[in-house]
Amino acid sequence: MNAMLDLAGIGIGPFNLSIAALADRQRLDTRFYDAKPAFDWHPGMMLPEASMQTSCLKDLVTPVDPTHPLTFLNYLVAHQRFYSFMNADQAAVSRQEFGDYLRWAAGQLHSLRFGSRVREVRFDNDRFRIRHDQGSQAAANICVGVGKQPFYPANSGRHAGARCFHAIDMQRAPRNLAGRRVTVIGGGQSGAEIVLHALQGHWGSPARISWISRRENFLPLDESPFTNEFFSPAYVDSFRQLSDCERRRTVDSQKLASDGISIDTLRALYQAIYRRVHVEGDAGAVACLPGRELTDLQGGGDFCVTTRHRQTGATEVLHSDYVILCTGFVSRLPDCLTPLAERMTLDPAGLPKLGAHFEARWDGPAERRIFMVNAGRYSHGIAEPQLSLMAWRAARVVNALLGRRVYQAEDGPGLIDWHRATAARAVA
Ligand SMILES: Cc1cc2nc3c(=O)[nH]c(=O)nc-3n(C[C@H](O)[C@H](O)[C@H](O)COP(=O)(O)OP(=O)(O)OC[C@H]3O[C@@H](n4cnc5c(N)ncnc54)[C@H](O)[C@@H]3O)c2cc1C
């Protein structure tokens, strides 16, 4: 085992990658471990025409360190495509290109170790001890960045396999949906992208596509300016002052600010459906079924998909050859933290309560911290699972590690006065 690191990171998705990039510049002694053999950003959902829902300026480092060598702009310059990029005048960068940027950045950081799943983290003798596939390591602090787990509603998880799978596995195997009855469950961006891709015939031409959503319609992402204030450091700080109960209520009410469908995707979908139904005269090709909740899934080859209409209460049954679950993700404490779980303060969902610097509350020494990223939706708000504030969050973690403010992790008060934290003040 090597000498004690300042920080060991568990998982190398974009969020820990951002921390690795900032820590590297501050010469912190860090090492990050990932189970995958190389950096790869959600490869199972890398559809060629999918676009980012976030500006490319909200990259790994720019919002807090625009002179860092790992900016998206530097990636463009290094690949000699700055002027072409500008001329392309894209409303949003493709997910493929952003994924390639992340891979390029990962390739330049010496602190990353792939093919190293972290199996166990213990704390003894004043330090964390990390056991991973390539050996073990001691660290003064850890940062858990393991992402989220696919969510399987009703009893759908027990049918997971070649014909029933989560969206995150869509591109993991060759798919041939030609002549098949396909049911896509989930009315968010992933569901929309898969329905569109299927309608365009990329996996062969299905006999029928049924698209089920719990929401009352196929609803757009709210990207309007005042809503986008939710994705600002000032909003997170004001959100943190709310009570636990009010934070939960607020996050649930903000769903479309993060989980709606991009307007370009909605338009392309509507046009594709119009063409199929009215121009090509194939009225049965697509069934758009909002307002339905999956209540049961039965069968192997011929799936029986049962839904309940949320307004009328009516039960409907669909027969399907393929079921694709675009049903989102859940957070859970990774198994490797089991030895530490009893020492942490957990919320009712079994997740650690997080402080202002994304440190979990636990009974260990204050200078030994368990940072957690993408785990604080109810402590830091809806921006938590998004890329929008990743560099800002990384700056907070790095500042906390260094014990001083090397990165400016505040961004002015914002344009909205959300609420006054302390006693009422008169508005001048
Ligand atoms: C298809 C898709 C598109 C998205 N597009 C956008 C977007 O446009 N804009 C936006 O703001 N957000 C987007 N998001 C949301 C969010 O930005 C991403 O999910 C992002 O990848 C989250 O980063 P992460 O670092 O938390 O986790 P992940 O990217 O999930 O990475 C976690 C890593 O941890 C590793 N790991 C897990 N357990 C262990 C272990 N025990 N030991 C070692 N390694 C481990 C995994 O192998 C994985 O590489 C998207 C999400 C998805 C699914």
GROMACS .gro file of C-alpha atoms and ligand atoms in nm:
model
  481
    1MET     CA    1   0.000   0.000   0.000
    2ASN     CA    2   0.129   0.347  -0.093
    3ALA     CA    3   0.154   0.640   0.151
    4MET     CA    4  -0.169   0.810   0.247
    5LEU     CA    5  -0.337   1.009  -0.033
    6ASP     CA    6  -0.514   1.340   0.025
    7LEU     CA    7  -0.815   1.199  -0.156
    8ALA     CA    8  -0.927   0.868  -0.305
    9GLY     CA    9  -1.217   0.887  -0.551
   10ILE     CA   10  -1.457   0.598  -0.603
   11GLY     CA   11  -1.600   0.605  -0.956
   12ILE     CA   12  -1.486   0.812  -1.253
   13GLY     CA   13  -1.791   0.965  -1.413
   14PRO     CA   14  -1.794   1.334  -1.511
   15PHE     CA   15  -1.840   1.446  -1.150
   16ASN     CA   16  -1.532   1.285  -0.998
   17LEU     CA   17  -1.346   1.364  -1.322
   18SER     CA   18  -1.412   1.733  -1.257
   19ILE     CA   19  -1.272   1.698  -0.905
   20ALA     CA   20  -0.970   1.510  -1.042
   21ALA     CA   21  -0.907   1.793  -1.291
   22LEU     CA   22  -0.919   2.070  -1.029
   23ALA     CA   23  -0.723   1.869  -0.769
   24ASP     CA   24  -0.454   1.797  -1.028
   25ARG     CA   25  -0.396   2.167  -1.079
   26GLN     CA   26  -0.364   2.221  -0.703
   27ARG     CA   27  -0.111   1.937  -0.678
   28LEU     CA   28  -0.323   1.744  -0.433
   29ASP     CA   29  -0.220   1.382  -0.398
   30THR     CA   30  -0.523   1.197  -0.533
   31ARG     CA   31  -0.620   0.875  -0.703
   32PHE     CA   32  -0.953   0.786  -0.858
   33TYR     CA   33  -1.075   0.431  -0.928
   34ASP     CA   34  -1.334   0.304  -1.175
   35ALA     CA   35  -1.460  -0.045  -1.247
   36LYS     CA   36  -1.472   0.016  -1.625
   37PRO     CA   37  -1.165  -0.068  -1.836
   38ALA     CA   38  -1.148   0.290  -1.972
   39PHE     CA   39  -1.341   0.615  -1.948
   40ASP     CA   40  -1.679   0.581  -2.119
   41TRP     CA   41  -1.979   0.808  -2.056
   42HIS     CA   42  -2.309   0.615  -2.050
   43PRO     CA   43  -2.211   0.408  -2.357
   44GLY     CA   44  -2.543   0.220  -2.355
   45MET     CA   45  -2.735   0.544  -2.426
   46MET     CA   46  -2.494   0.701  -2.674
   47LEU     CA   47  -2.742   0.749  -2.960
   48PRO     CA   48  -2.571   0.928  -3.250
   49GLU     CA   49  -2.821   1.213  -3.279
   50ALA     CA   50  -2.860   1.278  -2.903
   51SER     CA   51  -2.773   1.629  -2.790
   52MET     CA   52  -2.661   1.770  -2.460
   53GLN     CA   53  -2.918   1.937  -2.238
   54THR     CA   54  -2.645   2.157  -2.090
   55SER     CA   55  -2.417   2.420  -2.240
   56CYS     CA   56  -2.068   2.301  -2.336
   57LEU     CA   57  -1.932   2.590  -2.128
   58LYS     CA   58  -2.055   2.406  -1.820
   59ASP     CA   59  -1.771   2.162  -1.872
   60LEU     CA   60  -1.537   2.002  -1.618
   61VAL     CA   61  -1.362   2.324  -1.520
   62THR     CA   62  -1.464   2.645  -1.703
   63PRO     CA   63  -1.718   2.787  -1.455
   64VAL     CA   64  -1.452   2.803  -1.181
   65ASP     CA   65  -1.121   2.790  -1.370
   66PRO     CA   66  -1.151   2.908  -1.732
   67THR     CA   67  -0.773   2.902  -1.777
   68HIS     CA   68  -0.751   2.532  -1.690
   69PRO     CA   69  -0.603   2.319  -1.976
   70LEU     CA   70  -0.905   2.083  -1.969
   71THR     CA   71  -1.175   2.324  -2.086
   72PHE     CA   72  -1.410   2.226  -2.368
   73LEU     CA   73  -1.271   2.520  -2.567
   74ASN     CA   74  -0.920   2.386  -2.530
   75TYR     CA   75  -1.046   2.046  -2.648
   76LEU     CA   76  -1.178   2.216  -2.965
   77VAL     CA   77  -0.850   2.398  -3.022
   78ALA     CA   78  -0.642   2.086  -2.955
   79HIS     CA   79  -0.847   1.902  -3.216
   80GLN     CA   80  -0.816   2.189  -3.465
   81ARG     CA   81  -1.188   2.234  -3.501
   82PHE     CA   82  -1.257   2.564  -3.325
   83TYR     CA   83  -1.363   2.754  -3.639
   84SER     CA   84  -1.570   2.465  -3.779
   85PHE     CA   85  -1.736   2.432  -3.441
   86MET     CA   86  -1.829   2.800  -3.446
   87ASN     CA   87  -1.955   2.777  -3.805
   88ALA     CA   88  -2.170   2.475  -3.720
   89ASP     CA   89  -2.367   2.712  -3.493
   90GLN     CA   90  -2.530   2.427  -3.299
   91ALA     CA   91  -2.795   2.499  -3.039
   92ALA     CA   92  -2.651   2.212  -2.835
   93VAL     CA   93  -2.338   1.999  -2.862
   94SER     CA   94  -2.395   1.632  -2.943
   95ARG     CA   95  -2.362   1.392  -2.653
   96GLN     CA   96  -2.107   1.201  -2.861
   97GLU     CA   97  -1.880   1.505  -2.888
   98PHE     CA   98  -1.913   1.592  -2.519
   99GLY     CA   99  -1.838   1.230  -2.433
  100ASP     CA  100  -1.528   1.250  -2.650
  101TYR     CA  101  -1.424   1.569  -2.470
  102LEU     CA  102  -1.459   1.392  -2.135
  103ARG     CA  103  -1.251   1.099  -2.265
  104TRP     CA  104  -0.984   1.340  -2.390
  105ALA     CA  105  -0.969   1.509  -2.049
  106ALA     CA  106  -0.954   1.174  -1.868
  107GLY     CA  107  -0.662   1.075  -2.091
  108GLN     CA  108  -0.455   1.361  -1.954
  109LEU     CA  109  -0.498   1.296  -1.585
  110HIS     CA  110  -0.244   1.067  -1.424
  111SER     CA  111  -0.450   1.014  -1.110
  112LEU     CA  112  -0.708   0.786  -1.276
  113ARG     CA  113  -0.707   0.407  -1.245
  114PHE     CA  114  -0.947   0.203  -1.456
  115GLY     CA  115  -1.032  -0.166  -1.427
  116SER     CA  116  -1.031  -0.115  -1.049
  117ARG     CA  117  -1.369  -0.166  -0.889
  118VAL     CA  118  -1.361  -0.052  -0.528
  119ARG     CA  119  -1.472  -0.350  -0.320
  120GLU     CA  120  -1.457  -0.213   0.031
  121VAL     CA  121  -1.378   0.102   0.226
  122ARG     CA  122  -1.295   0.078   0.595
  123PHE     CA  123  -1.174   0.335   0.843
  124ASP     CA  124  -0.908   0.241   1.090
  125ASN     CA  125  -0.604   0.395   1.245
  126ASP     CA  126  -0.713   0.745   1.147
  127ARG     CA  127  -0.739   0.676   0.775
  128PHE     CA  128  -0.962   0.529   0.508
  129ARG     CA  129  -0.847   0.197   0.363
  130ILE     CA  130  -0.970   0.131   0.013
  131ARG     CA  131  -0.961  -0.222  -0.125
  132HIS     CA  132  -0.996  -0.239  -0.504
  133ASP     CA  133  -0.933  -0.491  -0.782
  134GLN     CA  134  -0.567  -0.393  -0.823
  135GLY     CA  135  -0.471  -0.374  -0.454
  136SER     CA  136  -0.536  -0.138  -0.164
  137GLN     CA  137  -0.475   0.224  -0.074
  138ALA     CA  138  -0.489   0.452   0.230
  139ALA     CA  139  -0.641   0.799   0.203
  140ALA     CA  140  -0.718   1.088   0.433
  141ASN     CA  141  -1.048   1.160   0.253
  142ILE     CA  142  -1.268   0.983   0.002
  143CYS     CA  143  -1.510   1.109  -0.263
  144VAL     CA  144  -1.789   0.876  -0.369
  145GLY     CA  145  -1.893   0.938  -0.731
  146VAL     CA  146  -2.055   0.613  -0.836
  147GLY     CA  147  -2.355   0.763  -1.018
  148LYS     CA  148  -2.703   0.615  -0.990
  149GLN     CA  149  -2.865   0.278  -1.043
  150PRO     CA  150  -3.133   0.203  -1.307
  151PHE     CA  151  -3.484   0.207  -1.165
  152TYR     CA  152  -3.718  -0.083  -1.254
  153PRO     CA  153  -4.081   0.000  -1.166
  154ALA     CA  154  -4.351  -0.250  -1.063
  155ASN     CA  155  -4.196  -0.596  -1.093
  156SER     CA  156  -4.019  -0.528  -1.424
  157GLY     CA  157  -3.670  -0.594  -1.284
  158ARG     CA  158  -3.725  -0.969  -1.270
  159HIS     CA  159  -3.779  -0.979  -1.647
  160ALA     CA  160  -3.457  -0.795  -1.727
  161GLY     CA  161  -3.285  -0.964  -2.020
  162ALA     CA  162  -3.252  -0.954  -2.398
  163ARG     CA  163  -3.611  -0.835  -2.460
  164CYS     CA  164  -3.677  -0.633  -2.150
  165PHE     CA  165  -3.407  -0.388  -2.050
  166HIS     CA  166  -3.336  -0.047  -1.907
  167ALA     CA  167  -3.257   0.238  -2.150
  168ILE     CA  168  -2.904   0.252  -2.012
  169ASP     CA  169  -2.842  -0.084  -2.185
  170MET     CA  170  -3.003   0.007  -2.519
  171GLN     CA  171  -2.679   0.027  -2.718
  172ARG     CA  172  -2.494  -0.246  -2.530
  173ALA     CA  173  -2.605  -0.511  -2.781
  174PRO     CA  174  -2.712  -0.505  -3.148
  175ARG     CA  175  -3.090  -0.456  -3.159
  176ASN     CA  176  -3.324  -0.573  -3.431
  177LEU     CA  177  -3.676  -0.450  -3.366
  178ALA     CA  178  -3.800  -0.510  -3.724
  179GLY     CA  179  -4.161  -0.630  -3.729
  180ARG     CA  180  -4.176  -0.636  -3.346
  181ARG     CA  181  -4.424  -0.483  -3.103
  182VAL     CA  182  -4.218  -0.250  -2.888
  183THR     CA  183  -4.329  -0.081  -2.567
  184VAL     CA  184  -4.124   0.210  -2.436
  185ILE     CA  185  -4.203   0.305  -2.077
  186GLY     CA  186  -4.106   0.652  -1.955
  187GLY     CA  187  -4.189   1.002  -2.079
  188GLY     CA  188  -3.856   1.175  -2.016
  189GLN     CA  189  -3.566   1.251  -2.251
  190SER     CA  190  -3.440   0.890  -2.274
  191GLY     CA  191  -3.785   0.758  -2.365
  192ALA     CA  192  -3.828   1.029  -2.629
  193GLU     CA  193  -3.486   0.963  -2.782
  194ILE     CA  194  -3.548   0.588  -2.804
  195VAL     CA  195  -3.894   0.628  -2.959
  196LEU     CA  196  -3.751   0.873  -3.214
  197HIS     CA  197  -3.454   0.651  -3.296
  198ALA     CA  198  -3.685   0.350  -3.336
  199LEU     CA  199  -3.928   0.546  -3.556
  200GLN     CA  200  -3.640   0.648  -3.778
  201GLY     CA  201  -3.580   0.278  -3.837
  202HIS     CA  202  -3.229   0.259  -3.687
  203TRP     CA  203  -3.310  -0.076  -3.524
  204GLY     CA  204  -3.528  -0.198  -3.814
  205SER     CA  205  -3.890  -0.095  -3.860
  206PRO     CA  206  -4.105  -0.207  -3.561
  207ALA     CA  207  -4.461  -0.328  -3.627
  208ARG     CA  208  -4.586  -0.100  -3.350
  209ILE     CA  209  -4.434   0.134  -3.093
  210SER     CA  210  -4.632   0.205  -2.778
  211TRP     CA  211  -4.501   0.492  -2.567
  212ILE     CA  212  -4.622   0.501  -2.208
  213SER     CA  213  -4.572   0.787  -1.964
  214ARG     CA  214  -4.699   0.854  -1.613
  215ARG     CA  215  -4.706   1.224  -1.691
  216GLU     CA  216  -5.028   1.373  -1.825
  217ASN     CA  217  -4.860   1.451  -2.157
  218PHE     CA  218  -4.516   1.436  -2.322
  219LEU     CA  219  -4.385   1.750  -2.159
  220PRO     CA  220  -4.096   1.981  -2.248
  221LEU     CA  221  -3.787   2.057  -2.047
  222ASP     CA  222  -3.832   2.399  -1.894
  223GLU     CA  223  -3.520   2.586  -2.003
  224SER     CA  224  -3.656   2.935  -1.951
  225PRO     CA  225  -3.426   3.191  -1.787
  226PHE     CA  226  -3.597   3.216  -1.448
  227THR     CA  227  -3.621   2.837  -1.417
  228ASN     CA  228  -3.253   2.809  -1.509
  229GLU     CA  229  -3.175   3.006  -1.193
  230PHE     CA  230  -3.234   2.675  -1.010
  231PHE     CA  231  -2.900   2.569  -1.160
  232SER     CA  232  -2.695   2.840  -0.996
  233PRO     CA  233  -2.476   2.842  -0.685
  234ALA     CA  234  -2.688   3.120  -0.532
  235TYR     CA  235  -3.003   2.908  -0.562
  236VAL     CA  236  -2.835   2.603  -0.409
  237ASP     CA  237  -2.726   2.809  -0.111
  238SER     CA  238  -3.076   2.943  -0.056
  239PHE     CA  239  -3.229   2.597  -0.112
  240ARG     CA  240  -3.008   2.457   0.162
  241GLN     CA  241  -3.166   2.689   0.416
  242LEU     CA  242  -3.511   2.531   0.372
  243SER     CA  243  -3.644   2.262   0.605
  244ASP     CA  244  -3.606   1.893   0.502
  245CYS     CA  245  -3.975   1.871   0.428
  246GLU     CA  246  -3.983   2.192   0.220
  247ARG     CA  247  -3.675   2.080   0.023
  248ARG     CA  248  -3.848   1.756  -0.076
  249ARG     CA  249  -4.165   1.937  -0.177
  250THR     CA  250  -3.964   2.190  -0.379
  251VAL     CA  251  -3.758   1.928  -0.565
  252ASP     CA  252  -4.071   1.730  -0.654
  253SER     CA  253  -4.236   2.045  -0.790
  254GLN     CA  254  -3.936   2.124  -1.014
  255LYS     CA  255  -3.939   1.800  -1.213
  256LEU     CA  256  -3.970   1.953  -1.561
  257ALA     CA  257  -3.671   2.180  -1.501
  258SER     CA  258  -3.448   1.873  -1.516
  259ASP     CA  259  -3.648   1.575  -1.644
  260GLY     CA  260  -3.855   1.718  -1.930
  261ILE     CA  261  -3.790   1.651  -2.300
  262SER     CA  262  -3.581   1.893  -2.511
  263ILE     CA  263  -3.804   2.094  -2.741
  264ASP     CA  264  -3.601   1.990  -3.049
  265THR     CA  265  -3.654   1.622  -2.965
  266LEU     CA  266  -4.027   1.678  -2.911
  267ARG     CA  267  -4.060   1.856  -3.244
  268ALA     CA  268  -3.863   1.589  -3.433
  269LEU     CA  269  -4.076   1.320  -3.270
  270TYR     CA  270  -4.405   1.485  -3.347
  271GLN     CA  271  -4.299   1.533  -3.708
  272ALA     CA  272  -4.185   1.170  -3.738
  273ILE     CA  273  -4.516   1.046  -3.595
  274TYR     CA  274  -4.715   1.279  -3.823
  275ARG     CA  275  -4.527   1.150  -4.124
  276ARG     CA  276  -4.579   0.787  -4.030
  277VAL     CA  277  -4.949   0.820  -3.949
  278HIS     CA  278  -5.071   1.077  -4.203
  279VAL     CA  279  -4.825   1.075  -4.493
  280GLU     CA  280  -4.741   0.705  -4.499
  281GLY     CA  281  -5.092   0.612  -4.378
  282ASP     CA  282  -4.971   0.371  -4.109
  283ALA     CA  283  -5.219   0.468  -3.834
  284GLY     CA  284  -5.127   0.179  -3.604
  285ALA     CA  285  -4.753   0.241  -3.612
  286VAL     CA  286  -4.736   0.448  -3.296
  287ALA     CA  287  -4.950   0.469  -2.984
  288CYS     CA  288  -4.877   0.767  -2.757
  289LEU     CA  289  -5.011   0.675  -2.414
  290PRO     CA  290  -4.956   0.941  -2.148
  291GLY     CA  291  -5.118   0.939  -1.803
  292ARG     CA  292  -5.056   0.564  -1.756
  293GLU     CA  293  -4.859   0.400  -1.480
  294LEU     CA  294  -4.704   0.057  -1.518
  295THR     CA  295  -4.863  -0.169  -1.259
  296ASP     CA  296  -4.753  -0.513  -1.374
  297LEU     CA  297  -4.533  -0.688  -1.626
  298GLN     CA  298  -4.575  -1.056  -1.703
  299GLY     CA  299  -4.440  -1.305  -1.953
  300GLY     CA  300  -4.116  -1.385  -2.128
  301GLY     CA  301  -4.147  -1.386  -2.510
  302ASP     CA  302  -4.490  -1.224  -2.522
  303PHE     CA  303  -4.491  -0.958  -2.252
  304CYS     CA  304  -4.816  -0.851  -2.093
  305VAL     CA  305  -4.777  -0.485  -1.996
  306THR     CA  306  -5.049  -0.371  -1.757
  307THR     CA  307  -5.107  -0.002  -1.688
  308ARG     CA  308  -5.351   0.201  -1.484
  309HIS     CA  309  -5.472   0.536  -1.609
  310ARG     CA  310  -5.393   0.792  -1.343
  311GLN     CA  311  -5.705   1.002  -1.406
  312THR     CA  312  -5.973   0.748  -1.498
  313GLY     CA  313  -5.835   0.451  -1.306
  314ALA     CA  314  -5.887   0.232  -1.617
  315THR     CA  315  -5.666  -0.074  -1.656
  316GLU     CA  316  -5.514  -0.139  -1.999
  317VAL     CA  317  -5.313  -0.438  -2.116
  318LEU     CA  318  -5.064  -0.429  -2.403
  319HIS     CA  319  -4.891  -0.727  -2.562
  320SER     CA  320  -4.534  -0.665  -2.657
  321ASP     CA  321  -4.224  -0.841  -2.787
  322TYR     CA  322  -3.985  -0.583  -2.640
  323VAL     CA  323  -4.013  -0.368  -2.329
  324ILE     CA  324  -3.768  -0.079  -2.291
  325LEU     CA  325  -3.765   0.085  -1.950
  326CYS     CA  326  -3.678   0.454  -1.966
  327THR     CA  327  -3.774   0.489  -1.605
  328GLY     CA  328  -3.484   0.681  -1.461
  329PHE     CA  329  -3.243   0.611  -1.182
  330VAL     CA  330  -3.224   0.583  -0.805
  331SER     CA  331  -2.946   0.664  -0.564
  332ARG     CA  332  -2.829   0.408  -0.316
  333LEU     CA  333  -2.529   0.366  -0.093
  334PRO     CA  334  -2.276   0.150  -0.281
  335ASP     CA  335  -2.194  -0.188  -0.128
  336CYS     CA  336  -1.829  -0.090  -0.078
  337LEU     CA  337  -1.940   0.163   0.189
  338THR     CA  338  -2.123  -0.097   0.399
  339PRO     CA  339  -1.849  -0.099   0.666
  340LEU     CA  340  -1.899   0.278   0.711
  341ALA     CA  341  -2.279   0.292   0.686
  342GLU     CA  342  -2.343   0.259   1.058
  343ARG     CA  343  -2.119   0.556   1.129
  344MET     CA  344  -2.306   0.788   0.892
  345THR     CA  345  -2.621   0.989   0.955
  346LEU     CA  346  -2.864   0.855   0.697
  347ASP     CA  347  -3.192   1.004   0.578
  348PRO     CA  348  -3.515   0.798   0.559
  349ALA     CA  349  -3.412   0.676   0.210
  350GLY     CA  350  -3.088   0.535   0.353
  351LEU     CA  351  -2.865   0.802   0.197
  352PRO     CA  352  -2.615   1.008   0.392
  353LYS     CA  353  -2.708   1.361   0.492
  354LEU     CA  354  -2.469   1.603   0.324
  355GLY     CA  355  -2.317   1.928   0.451
  356ALA     CA  356  -2.239   2.244   0.251
  357HIS     CA  357  -1.919   2.099   0.102
  358PHE     CA  358  -2.089   1.773  -0.001
  359GLU     CA  359  -1.941   1.594   0.298
  360ALA     CA  360  -2.146   1.317   0.455
  361ARG     CA  361  -2.224   1.350   0.823
  362TRP     CA  362  -2.047   1.076   1.013
  363ASP     CA  363  -1.896   1.015   1.354
  364GLY     CA  364  -1.533   1.006   1.237
  365PRO     CA  365  -1.273   1.283   1.280
  366ALA     CA  366  -1.378   1.616   1.126
  367GLU     CA  367  -1.064   1.630   0.910
  368ARG     CA  368  -1.141   1.288   0.757
  369ARG     CA  369  -1.425   1.345   0.513
  370ILE     CA  370  -1.652   1.130   0.298
  371PHE     CA  371  -1.754   1.355   0.008
  372MET     CA  372  -2.046   1.238  -0.204
  373VAL     CA  373  -2.137   1.372  -0.548
  374ASN     CA  374  -2.467   1.308  -0.730
  375ALA     CA  375  -2.618   1.196  -0.401
  376GLY     CA  376  -2.774   1.515  -0.266
  377ARG     CA  377  -3.088   1.585  -0.466
  378TYR     CA  378  -3.277   1.658  -0.145
  379SER     CA  379  -2.990   1.840   0.027
  380HIS     CA  380  -2.859   2.056  -0.260
  381GLY     CA  381  -3.151   2.055  -0.507
  382ILE     CA  382  -3.234   1.946  -0.860
  383ALA     CA  383  -2.899   2.051  -1.004
  384GLU     CA  384  -2.730   1.764  -0.818
  385PRO     CA  385  -2.759   1.493  -1.088
  386GLN     CA  386  -2.693   1.745  -1.369
  387LEU     CA  387  -2.369   1.864  -1.523
  388SER     CA  388  -2.464   2.230  -1.474
  389LEU     CA  389  -2.294   2.279  -1.139
  390MET     CA  390  -2.035   2.002  -1.155
  391ALA     CA  391  -1.733   2.235  -1.171
  392TRP     CA  392  -1.871   2.453  -0.894
  393ARG     CA  393  -1.929   2.147  -0.675
  394ALA     CA  394  -1.579   2.020  -0.754
  395ALA     CA  395  -1.444   2.360  -0.649
  396ARG     CA  396  -1.624   2.335  -0.316
  397VAL     CA  397  -1.475   1.991  -0.255
  398VAL     CA  398  -1.124   2.101  -0.351
  399ASN     CA  399  -1.151   2.417  -0.136
  400ALA     CA  400  -1.257   2.199   0.157
  401LEU     CA  401  -0.964   1.963   0.100
  402LEU     CA  402  -0.716   2.250   0.090
  403GLY     CA  403  -0.879   2.429   0.382
  404ARG     CA  404  -0.879   2.758   0.192
  405ARG     CA  405  -1.066   2.926  -0.089
  406VAL     CA  406  -0.849   2.860  -0.396
  407TYR     CA  407  -1.152   2.858  -0.621
  408GLN     CA  408  -1.422   3.116  -0.609
  409ALA     CA  409  -1.718   2.894  -0.535
  410GLU     CA  410  -1.973   3.174  -0.519
  411ASP     CA  411  -2.121   3.352  -0.815
  412GLY     CA  412  -2.290   3.667  -0.693
  413PRO     CA  413  -2.644   3.681  -0.563
  414GLY     CA  414  -2.829   3.589  -0.887
  415LEU     CA  415  -3.123   3.787  -1.021
  416ILE     CA  416  -3.390   3.640  -0.795
  417ASP     CA  417  -3.434   3.703  -0.426
  418TRP     CA  418  -3.558   3.353  -0.329
  419HIS     CA  419  -3.609   3.420   0.038
  420ARG     CA  420  -3.445   3.594   0.327
  421ALA     CA  421  -3.255   3.350   0.545
  422THR     CA  422  -3.269   3.539   0.870
  423ALA     CA  423  -3.512   3.788   1.025
  424ALA     CA  424  -3.726   3.979   0.777
  425ARG     CA  425  -3.551   4.274   0.621
  426ALA     CA  426  -3.733   4.563   0.464
  427VAL     CA  427  -3.705   4.574   0.085
  428ALA     CA  428  -3.567   4.916   0.001
  429LIG     C1  429  -2.803   0.914  -2.117
  429LIG     C2  430  -2.780   1.028  -2.022
  429LIG     C3  431  -2.760   1.155  -2.071
  429LIG     C4  432  -2.738   1.263  -1.984
  429LIG     N1  433  -2.722   1.388  -2.036
  429LIG     C5  434  -2.710   1.491  -1.954
  429LIG     C6  435  -2.700   1.626  -2.005
  429LIG     O1  436  -2.706   1.648  -2.126
  429LIG     N2  437  -2.685   1.728  -1.918
  429LIG     C7  438  -2.680   1.707  -1.784
  429LIG     O2  439  -2.667   1.802  -1.709
  429LIG     N3  440  -2.690   1.582  -1.732
  429LIG     C8  441  -2.706   1.475  -1.812
  429LIG     N4  442  -2.719   1.350  -1.760
  429LIG     C9  443  -2.718   1.335  -1.614
  429LIG    C10  444  -2.575   1.328  -1.551
  429LIG     O3  445  -2.498   1.437  -1.596
  429LIG    C11  446  -2.501   1.201  -1.585
  429LIG     O4  447  -2.572   1.089  -1.541
  429LIG    C12  448  -2.358   1.194  -1.529
  429LIG     O5  449  -2.293   1.088  -1.595
  429LIG    C13  450  -2.351   1.172  -1.379
  429LIG     O6  451  -2.214   1.162  -1.346
  429LIG     P1  452  -2.156   1.078  -1.224
  429LIG     O7  453  -2.011   1.109  -1.221
  429LIG     O8  454  -2.234   1.103  -1.101
  429LIG     O9  455  -2.186   0.924  -1.254
  429LIG     P2  456  -2.163   0.827  -1.375
  429LIG    O10  457  -2.139   0.897  -1.502
  429LIG    O11  458  -2.276   0.730  -1.369
  429LIG    O12  459  -2.026   0.751  -1.337
  429LIG    C14  460  -2.015   0.668  -1.224
  429LIG    C15  461  -1.895   0.580  -1.243
  429LIG    O13  462  -1.872   0.508  -1.122
  429LIG    C16  463  -1.824   0.379  -1.155
  429LIG     N5  464  -1.843   0.294  -1.037
  429LIG    C17  465  -1.959   0.259  -0.977
  429LIG     N6  466  -1.935   0.183  -0.867
  429LIG    C18  467  -1.802   0.170  -0.859
  429LIG    C19  468  -1.713   0.105  -0.767
  429LIG     N7  469  -1.758   0.037  -0.659
  429LIG     N8  470  -1.580   0.111  -0.788
  429LIG    C20  471  -1.531   0.180  -0.897
  429LIG     N9  472  -1.609   0.242  -0.985
  429LIG    C21  473  -1.741   0.238  -0.966
  429LIG    C22  474  -1.901   0.340  -1.278
  429LIG    O14  475  -1.830   0.243  -1.353
  429LIG    C23  476  -1.910   0.474  -1.352
  429LIG    O15  477  -1.809   0.488  -1.447
  429LIG    C24  478  -2.737   1.241  -1.844
  429LIG    C25  479  -2.759   1.112  -1.795
  429LIG    C26  480  -2.780   1.007  -1.882
  429LIG    C27  481  -2.806   0.869  -1.826
   0.00000   0.00000   0.00000
